[in-house]
Short mmCIF file of C-alpha atoms and ligand atoms in Angstrom, two decimals:
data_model
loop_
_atom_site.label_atom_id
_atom_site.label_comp_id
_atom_site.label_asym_id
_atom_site.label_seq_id
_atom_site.Cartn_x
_atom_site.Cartn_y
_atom_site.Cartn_z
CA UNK S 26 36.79 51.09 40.16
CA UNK S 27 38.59 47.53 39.93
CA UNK S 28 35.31 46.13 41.23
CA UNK S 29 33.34 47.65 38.18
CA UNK S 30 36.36 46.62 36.05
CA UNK S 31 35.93 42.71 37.03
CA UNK S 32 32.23 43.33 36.38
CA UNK S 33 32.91 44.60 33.44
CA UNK S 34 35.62 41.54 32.29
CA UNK S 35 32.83 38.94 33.96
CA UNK S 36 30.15 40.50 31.74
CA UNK S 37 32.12 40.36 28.68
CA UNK S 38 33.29 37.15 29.21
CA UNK S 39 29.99 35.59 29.11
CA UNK S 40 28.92 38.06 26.05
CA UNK S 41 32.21 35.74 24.60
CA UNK S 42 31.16 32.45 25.86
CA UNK S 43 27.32 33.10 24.65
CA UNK S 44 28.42 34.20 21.45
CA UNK S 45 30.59 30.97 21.46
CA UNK S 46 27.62 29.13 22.44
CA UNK S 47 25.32 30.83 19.54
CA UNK S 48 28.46 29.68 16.38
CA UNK S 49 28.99 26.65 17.66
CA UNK S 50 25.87 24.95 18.80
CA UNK S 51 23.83 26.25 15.98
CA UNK S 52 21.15 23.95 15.62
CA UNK S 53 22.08 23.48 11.33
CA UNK S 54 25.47 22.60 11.87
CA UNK S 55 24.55 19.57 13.38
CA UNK S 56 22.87 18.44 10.51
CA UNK S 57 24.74 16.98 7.72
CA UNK S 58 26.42 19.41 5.70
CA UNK S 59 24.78 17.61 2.12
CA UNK S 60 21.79 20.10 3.51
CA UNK S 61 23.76 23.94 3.32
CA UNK S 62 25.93 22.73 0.52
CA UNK S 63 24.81 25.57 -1.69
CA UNK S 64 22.77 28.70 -1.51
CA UNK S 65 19.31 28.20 -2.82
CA UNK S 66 19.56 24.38 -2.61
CA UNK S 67 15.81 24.66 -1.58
CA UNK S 68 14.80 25.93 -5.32
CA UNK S 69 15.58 24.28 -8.25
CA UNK S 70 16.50 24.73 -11.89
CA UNK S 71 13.07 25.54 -13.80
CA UNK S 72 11.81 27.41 -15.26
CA UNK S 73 15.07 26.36 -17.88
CA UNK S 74 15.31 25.59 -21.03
CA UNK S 75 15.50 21.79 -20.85
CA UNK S 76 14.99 19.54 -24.39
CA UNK S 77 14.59 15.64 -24.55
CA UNK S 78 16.83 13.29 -25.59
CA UNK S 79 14.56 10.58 -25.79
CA UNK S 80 10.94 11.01 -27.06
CA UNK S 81 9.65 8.56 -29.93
CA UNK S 82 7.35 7.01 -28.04
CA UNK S 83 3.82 7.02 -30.40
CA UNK S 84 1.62 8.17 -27.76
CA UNK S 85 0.20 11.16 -28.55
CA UNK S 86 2.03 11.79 -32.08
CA UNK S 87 -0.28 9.07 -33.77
CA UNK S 88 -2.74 8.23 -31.01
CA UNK S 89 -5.05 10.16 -28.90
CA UNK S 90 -5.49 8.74 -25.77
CA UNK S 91 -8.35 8.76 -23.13
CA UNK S 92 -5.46 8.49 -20.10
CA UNK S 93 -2.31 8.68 -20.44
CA UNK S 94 -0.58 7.32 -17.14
CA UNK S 95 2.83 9.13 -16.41
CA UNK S 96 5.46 7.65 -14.53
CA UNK S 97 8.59 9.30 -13.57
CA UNK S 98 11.27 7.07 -12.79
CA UNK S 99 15.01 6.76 -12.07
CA UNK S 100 16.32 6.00 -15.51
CA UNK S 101 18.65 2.86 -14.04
CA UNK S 102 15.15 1.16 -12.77
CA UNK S 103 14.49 -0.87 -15.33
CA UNK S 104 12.59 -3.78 -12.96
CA UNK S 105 9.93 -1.77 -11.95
CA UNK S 106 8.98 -0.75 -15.46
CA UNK S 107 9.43 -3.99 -16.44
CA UNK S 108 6.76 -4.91 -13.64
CA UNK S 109 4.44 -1.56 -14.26
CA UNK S 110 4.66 -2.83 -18.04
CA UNK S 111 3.31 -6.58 -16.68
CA UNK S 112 0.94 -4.94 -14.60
CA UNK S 113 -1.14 -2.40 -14.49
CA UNK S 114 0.65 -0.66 -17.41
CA UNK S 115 -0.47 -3.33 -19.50
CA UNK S 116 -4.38 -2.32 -19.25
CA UNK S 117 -4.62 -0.61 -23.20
CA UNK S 118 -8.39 -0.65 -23.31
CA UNK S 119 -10.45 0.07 -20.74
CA UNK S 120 -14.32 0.76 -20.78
CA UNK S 121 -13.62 1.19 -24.57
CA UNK S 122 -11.10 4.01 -24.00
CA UNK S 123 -7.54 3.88 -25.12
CA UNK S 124 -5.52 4.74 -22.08
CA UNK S 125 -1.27 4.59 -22.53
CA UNK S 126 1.95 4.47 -20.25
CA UNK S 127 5.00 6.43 -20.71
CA UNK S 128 8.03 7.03 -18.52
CA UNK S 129 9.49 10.27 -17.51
CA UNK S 130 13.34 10.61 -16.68
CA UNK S 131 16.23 12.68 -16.18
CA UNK S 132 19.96 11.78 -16.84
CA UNK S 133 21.48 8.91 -15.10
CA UNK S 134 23.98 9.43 -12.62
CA UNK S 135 26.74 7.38 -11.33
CA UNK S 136 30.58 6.81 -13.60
CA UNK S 137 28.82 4.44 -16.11
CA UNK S 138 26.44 6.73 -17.96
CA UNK S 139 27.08 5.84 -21.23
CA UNK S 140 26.17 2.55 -20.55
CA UNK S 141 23.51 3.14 -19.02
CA UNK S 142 21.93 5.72 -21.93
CA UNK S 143 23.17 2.53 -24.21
CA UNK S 144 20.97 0.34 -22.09
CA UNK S 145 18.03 2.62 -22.09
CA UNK S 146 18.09 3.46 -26.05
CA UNK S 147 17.60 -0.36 -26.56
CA UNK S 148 14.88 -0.55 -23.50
CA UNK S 149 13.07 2.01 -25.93
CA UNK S 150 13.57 0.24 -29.12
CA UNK S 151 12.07 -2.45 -27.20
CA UNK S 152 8.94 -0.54 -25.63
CA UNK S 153 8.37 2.76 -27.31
CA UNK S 154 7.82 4.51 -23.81
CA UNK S 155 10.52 6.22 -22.56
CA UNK S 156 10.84 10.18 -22.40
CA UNK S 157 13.97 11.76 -21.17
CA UNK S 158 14.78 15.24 -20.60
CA UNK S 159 18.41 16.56 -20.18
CA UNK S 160 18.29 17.45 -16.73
CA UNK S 161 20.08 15.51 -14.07
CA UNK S 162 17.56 12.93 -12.17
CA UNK S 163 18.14 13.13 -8.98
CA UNK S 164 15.42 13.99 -5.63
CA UNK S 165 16.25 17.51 -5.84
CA UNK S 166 15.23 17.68 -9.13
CA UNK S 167 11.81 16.05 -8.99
CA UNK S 168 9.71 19.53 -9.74
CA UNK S 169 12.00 19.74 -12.50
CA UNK S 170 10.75 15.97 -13.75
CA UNK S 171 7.02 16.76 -13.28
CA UNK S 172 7.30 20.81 -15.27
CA UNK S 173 9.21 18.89 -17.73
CA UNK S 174 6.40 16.19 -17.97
CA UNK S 175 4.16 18.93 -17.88
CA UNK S 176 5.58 20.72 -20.92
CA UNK S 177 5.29 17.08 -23.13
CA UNK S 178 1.98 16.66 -22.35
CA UNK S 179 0.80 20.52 -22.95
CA UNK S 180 2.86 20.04 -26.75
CA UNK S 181 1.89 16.66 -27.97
CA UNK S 182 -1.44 15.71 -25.77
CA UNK S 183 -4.12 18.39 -25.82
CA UNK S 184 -6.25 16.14 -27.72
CA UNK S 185 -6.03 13.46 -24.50
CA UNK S 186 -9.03 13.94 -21.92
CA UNK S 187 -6.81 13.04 -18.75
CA UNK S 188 -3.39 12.55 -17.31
CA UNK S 189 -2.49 10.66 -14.38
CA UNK S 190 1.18 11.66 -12.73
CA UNK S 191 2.05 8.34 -10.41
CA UNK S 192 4.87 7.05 -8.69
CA UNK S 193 6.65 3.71 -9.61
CA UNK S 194 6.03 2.17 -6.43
CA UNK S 195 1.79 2.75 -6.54
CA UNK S 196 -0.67 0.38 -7.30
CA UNK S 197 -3.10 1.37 -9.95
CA UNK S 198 -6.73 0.10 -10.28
CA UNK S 199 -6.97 1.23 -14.07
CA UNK S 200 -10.80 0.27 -14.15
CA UNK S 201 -11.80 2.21 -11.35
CA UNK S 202 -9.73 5.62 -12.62
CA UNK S 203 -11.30 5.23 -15.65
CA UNK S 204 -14.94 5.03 -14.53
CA UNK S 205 -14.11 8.09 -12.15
CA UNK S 206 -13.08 9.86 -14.78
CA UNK S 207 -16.11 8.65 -17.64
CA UNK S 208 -18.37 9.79 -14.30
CA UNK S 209 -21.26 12.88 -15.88
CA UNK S 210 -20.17 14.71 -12.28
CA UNK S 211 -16.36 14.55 -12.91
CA UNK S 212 -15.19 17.86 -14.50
CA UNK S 213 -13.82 17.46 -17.52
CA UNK S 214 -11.28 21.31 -17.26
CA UNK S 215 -10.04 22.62 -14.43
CA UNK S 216 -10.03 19.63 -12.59
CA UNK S 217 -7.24 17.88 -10.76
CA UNK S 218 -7.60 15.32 -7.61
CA UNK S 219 -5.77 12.88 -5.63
CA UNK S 220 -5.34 12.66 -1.90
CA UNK S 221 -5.57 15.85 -1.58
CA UNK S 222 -3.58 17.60 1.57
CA UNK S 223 -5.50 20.99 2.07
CA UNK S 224 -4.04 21.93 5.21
CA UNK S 225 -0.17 20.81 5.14
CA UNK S 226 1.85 22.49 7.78
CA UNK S 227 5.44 23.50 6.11
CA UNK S 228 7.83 21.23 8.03
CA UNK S 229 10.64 23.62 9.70
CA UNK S 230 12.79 20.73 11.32
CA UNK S 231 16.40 20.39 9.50
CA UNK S 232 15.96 16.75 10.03
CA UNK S 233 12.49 16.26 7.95
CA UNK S 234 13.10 15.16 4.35
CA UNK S 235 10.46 18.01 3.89
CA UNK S 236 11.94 20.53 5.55
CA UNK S 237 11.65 23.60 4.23
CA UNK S 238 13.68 27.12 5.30
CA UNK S 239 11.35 29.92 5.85
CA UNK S 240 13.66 32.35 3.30
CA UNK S 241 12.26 29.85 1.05
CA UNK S 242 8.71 29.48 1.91
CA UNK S 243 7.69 31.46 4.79
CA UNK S 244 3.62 30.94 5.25
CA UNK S 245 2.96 28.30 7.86
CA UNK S 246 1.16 26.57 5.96
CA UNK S 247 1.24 25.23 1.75
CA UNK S 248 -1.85 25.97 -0.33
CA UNK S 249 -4.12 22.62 -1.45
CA UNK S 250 -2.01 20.03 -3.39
CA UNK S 251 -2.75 16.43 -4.56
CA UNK S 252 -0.57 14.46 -3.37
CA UNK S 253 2.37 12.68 -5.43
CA UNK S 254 2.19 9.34 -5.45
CA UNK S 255 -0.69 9.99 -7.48
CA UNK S 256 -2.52 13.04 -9.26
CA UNK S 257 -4.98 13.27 -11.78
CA UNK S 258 -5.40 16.04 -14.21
CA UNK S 259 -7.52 17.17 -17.29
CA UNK S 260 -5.54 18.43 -20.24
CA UNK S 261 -6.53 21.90 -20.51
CA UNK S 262 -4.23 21.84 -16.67
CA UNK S 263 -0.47 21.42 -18.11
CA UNK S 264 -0.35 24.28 -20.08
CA UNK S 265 -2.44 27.09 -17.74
CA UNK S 266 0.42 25.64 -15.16
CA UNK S 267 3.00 26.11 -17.47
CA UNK S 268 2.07 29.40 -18.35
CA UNK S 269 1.61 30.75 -14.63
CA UNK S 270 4.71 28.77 -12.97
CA UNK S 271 7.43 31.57 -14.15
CA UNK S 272 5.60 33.78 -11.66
CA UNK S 273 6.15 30.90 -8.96
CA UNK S 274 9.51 30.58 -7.78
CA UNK S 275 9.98 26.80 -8.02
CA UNK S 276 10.47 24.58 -4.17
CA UNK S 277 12.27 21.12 -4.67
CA UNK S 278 8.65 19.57 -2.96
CA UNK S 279 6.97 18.72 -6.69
CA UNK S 280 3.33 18.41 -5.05
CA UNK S 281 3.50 21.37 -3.03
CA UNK S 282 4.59 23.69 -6.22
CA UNK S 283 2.25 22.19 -8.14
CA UNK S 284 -0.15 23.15 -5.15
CA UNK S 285 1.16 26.85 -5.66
CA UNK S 286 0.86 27.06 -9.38
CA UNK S 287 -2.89 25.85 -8.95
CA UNK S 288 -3.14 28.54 -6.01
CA UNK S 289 -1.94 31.29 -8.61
CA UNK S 290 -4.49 30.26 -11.15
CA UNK S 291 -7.46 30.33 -8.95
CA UNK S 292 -7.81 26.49 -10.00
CA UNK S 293 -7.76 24.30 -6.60
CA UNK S 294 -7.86 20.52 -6.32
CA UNK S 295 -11.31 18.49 -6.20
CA UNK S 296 -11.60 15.41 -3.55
CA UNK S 297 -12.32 12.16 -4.83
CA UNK S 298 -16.00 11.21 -4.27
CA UNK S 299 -14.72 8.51 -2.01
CA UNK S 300 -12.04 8.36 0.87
CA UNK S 301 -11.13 5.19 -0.33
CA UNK S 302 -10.07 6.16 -3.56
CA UNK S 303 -6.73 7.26 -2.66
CA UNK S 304 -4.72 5.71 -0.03
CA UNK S 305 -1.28 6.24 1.50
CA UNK S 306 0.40 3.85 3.33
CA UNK S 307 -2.70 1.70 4.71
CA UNK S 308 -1.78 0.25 8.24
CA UNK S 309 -3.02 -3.22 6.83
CA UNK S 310 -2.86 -5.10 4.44
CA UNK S 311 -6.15 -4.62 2.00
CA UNK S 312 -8.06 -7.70 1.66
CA UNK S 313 -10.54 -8.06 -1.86
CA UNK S 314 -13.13 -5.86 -0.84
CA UNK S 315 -10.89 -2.93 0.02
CA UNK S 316 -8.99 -3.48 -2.94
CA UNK S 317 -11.98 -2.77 -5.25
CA UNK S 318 -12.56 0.57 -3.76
CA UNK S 319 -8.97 1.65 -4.68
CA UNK S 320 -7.90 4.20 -7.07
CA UNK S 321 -3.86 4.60 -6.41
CA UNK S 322 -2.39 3.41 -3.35
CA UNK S 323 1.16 3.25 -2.13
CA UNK S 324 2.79 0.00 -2.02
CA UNK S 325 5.87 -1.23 0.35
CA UNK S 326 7.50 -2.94 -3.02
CA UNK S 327 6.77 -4.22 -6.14
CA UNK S 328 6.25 -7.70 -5.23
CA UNK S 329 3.39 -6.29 -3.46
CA UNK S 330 2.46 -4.22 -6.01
CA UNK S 331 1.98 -7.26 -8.16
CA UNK S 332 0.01 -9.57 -5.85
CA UNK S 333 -2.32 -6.88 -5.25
CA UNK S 334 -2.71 -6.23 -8.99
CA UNK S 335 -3.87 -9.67 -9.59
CA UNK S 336 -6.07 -9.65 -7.04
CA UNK S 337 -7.73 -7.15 -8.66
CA UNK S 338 -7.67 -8.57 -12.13
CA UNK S 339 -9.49 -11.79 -10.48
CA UNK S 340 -12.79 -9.61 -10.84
CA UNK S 341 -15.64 -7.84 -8.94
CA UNK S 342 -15.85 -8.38 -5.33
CA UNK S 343 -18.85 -7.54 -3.52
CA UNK S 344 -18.58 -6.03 -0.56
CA UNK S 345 -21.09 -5.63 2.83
C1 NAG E 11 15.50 29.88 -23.07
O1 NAG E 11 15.33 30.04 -24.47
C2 NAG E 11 14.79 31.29 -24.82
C3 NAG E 11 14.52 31.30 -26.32
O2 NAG E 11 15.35 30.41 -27.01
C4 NAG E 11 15.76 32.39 -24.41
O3 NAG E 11 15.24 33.65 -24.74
C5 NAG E 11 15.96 32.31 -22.89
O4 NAG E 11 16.94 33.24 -22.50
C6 NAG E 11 16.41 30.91 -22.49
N1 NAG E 11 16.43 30.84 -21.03
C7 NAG E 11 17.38 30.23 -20.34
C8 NAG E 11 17.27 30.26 -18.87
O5 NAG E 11 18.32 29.66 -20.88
C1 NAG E 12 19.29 19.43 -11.23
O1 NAG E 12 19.50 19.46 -12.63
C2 NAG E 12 20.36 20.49 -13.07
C3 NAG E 12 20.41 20.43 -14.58
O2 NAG E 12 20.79 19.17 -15.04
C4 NAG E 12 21.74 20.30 -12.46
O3 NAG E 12 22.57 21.39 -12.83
C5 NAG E 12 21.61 20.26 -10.93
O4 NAG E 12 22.84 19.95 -10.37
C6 NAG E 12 20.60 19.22 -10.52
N1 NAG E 12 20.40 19.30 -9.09
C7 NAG E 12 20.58 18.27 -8.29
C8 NAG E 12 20.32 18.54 -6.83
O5 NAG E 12 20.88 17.18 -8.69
C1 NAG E 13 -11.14 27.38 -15.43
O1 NAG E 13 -10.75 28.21 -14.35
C2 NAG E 13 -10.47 29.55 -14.74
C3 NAG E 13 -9.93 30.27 -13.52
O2 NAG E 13 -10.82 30.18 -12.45
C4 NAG E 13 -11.72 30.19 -15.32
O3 NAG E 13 -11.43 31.51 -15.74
C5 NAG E 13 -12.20 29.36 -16.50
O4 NAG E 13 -13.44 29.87 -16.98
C6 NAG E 13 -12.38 27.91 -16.09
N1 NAG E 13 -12.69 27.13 -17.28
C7 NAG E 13 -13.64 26.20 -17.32
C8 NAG E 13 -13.87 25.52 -18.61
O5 NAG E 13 -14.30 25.90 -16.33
#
């Protein structure tokens, strides 16, 4: 009998100390607490009834362009539109099409926001391109920017042929989009392309900036997305999206929903003709020839961004 008992107190005792083990060394409390702060912080606010603050810019209302490039930015960057406005955001005319740049944004964050709207309202005045929507810009919010961007384009710009969505930090070869997109074999509805990711793995380490909780999304895999540094769309896209997304519960990753909205429609991404269309993070630096190839590419800062733009604007380079 007392041997049984001690059995009995050893067992439970380690039922104790594994149960210990199991609270304490969970694998999520180690990571910082910014990631469980709230249930659902894996979804965000949309589909919501967001307006805009800030939308005067011309484009669209009393032009119709070809292209209209789409930029969403953090509304205290002001350098790198001033840059994107220097460089390739200055290209109005290309191949005889009108093609136009507008910036997307949310509202600024940080304890001097009204000086910062203040700052922004007389950026606009200024430029004419600045839209801004009344949700709060921050990284969890970016589906939020691009469904918001979405819904401007499908109520002012159904009479423009194509958008491009691209990130501040991209170089754009405006020419060479344009041509794509002028090409008799590119589809002129239904189409979207990019860099295309058709087999992404859904990341399930707490540590990834991806990650992604299977409550949230549990396939092992995300449908085909474009990815969002840069993605081209035809018109007719922004508003079959909008109407399918309240099916879709929105992620925080803006590519991948966008991915899943296309998945719903029965619409998937096309690849570029050529590999070296769209490039992310090239292990070198390009050289002339490689740079004439380009699309959209990632840059490592605007500096960059800028010599490589005038590389390109030196002309044609033939290539063997
Ligand atoms: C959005 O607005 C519509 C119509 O004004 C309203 O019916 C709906 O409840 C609103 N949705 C949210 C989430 O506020
Ligand atoms: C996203 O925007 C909504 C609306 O402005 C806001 O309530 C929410 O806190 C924002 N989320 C993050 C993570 O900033
Ligand atoms: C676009 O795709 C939808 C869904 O597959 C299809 O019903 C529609 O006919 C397509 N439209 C065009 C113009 O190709």
């Amino acid at each position: 009998m007392g041997k049984r008992r001690r059995l009995k107190n050893i067992f439970f005792s380690i039922l104790v100390l594994v149960a210990f083990l199991v609270l304490y060394l969970n694998p999520y409390k180690t990571f910082p607490k910014l990631m469980w702060r709230e249930p659902g912080y894996y979804y965000v606010a949309y589909p919501r009834n967001y307006t805009f603050i800030m939308d005067q810019t011309p484009t669209c209302r009393t032009t119709t362009p070809f292209l209209i490039l789409m930029v969403p930015i953090a509304p205290n960057d002001q350098a790198t539109r001033d840059i994107i406005r220097k460089t390739w955001g200055s290209e109005k005319i290309v191949l005889d099409q009108l093609v136009e740049t507008v910036f997307v944004m949310g509202l600024p964050v940080g304890n001097d926001i009204e000086q910062q709207l203040k700052k922004l309202k007389l950026e606009n005045d200024q430029h004419h391109d600045l839209i801004q929507s009344n949700f709060l810009d921050s990284y969890h919010n970016l589906t939020i920017k691009t469904m918001v961007m979405l819904e401007w384009l499908a109520q002012y710009c159904t009479k423009a042929s194509f958008v491009l969505k691209i990130d501040s930090d991209t170089l754009l070869h405006v020419h060479n989009l344009v041509m794509l997109l002028l090409d008799p074999s590119t589809a002129k509805k239904n189409y979207s392309t990019g860099l295309v990711w058709w087999h992404s793995s859904v990341l399930r380490d707490t540590s990834s900036k991806y990650y992604m909780p299977s409550y949230v999304f549990p396939e092992p895999k995300y449908p085909p997305y474009p990815l969002g540094m840069a993605y081209v769309m035809s018109l007719d896209l922004p508003r079959k999206i909008l109407d399918v997304s309240p099916q879709i519960k929105p992620i925080y990753i803006e590519d991948v929903y966008l991915g899943m909205c296309l998945k719903q429609l029965g619409i998937p991404p096309t690849d570029p003709p050529e590999h070296t269309m769209f490039l992310i993070k090239p292990l070198h630096p390009l050289n002339r020839c490689s740079l004439s190839k380009v699309i959209a590419m990632t840059t490592d800062s605007t500096l960059q961004m800028h010599s490589y733009w005038k590389t390109i604007r030196q002309g044609l380079h033939y290539c063997h």
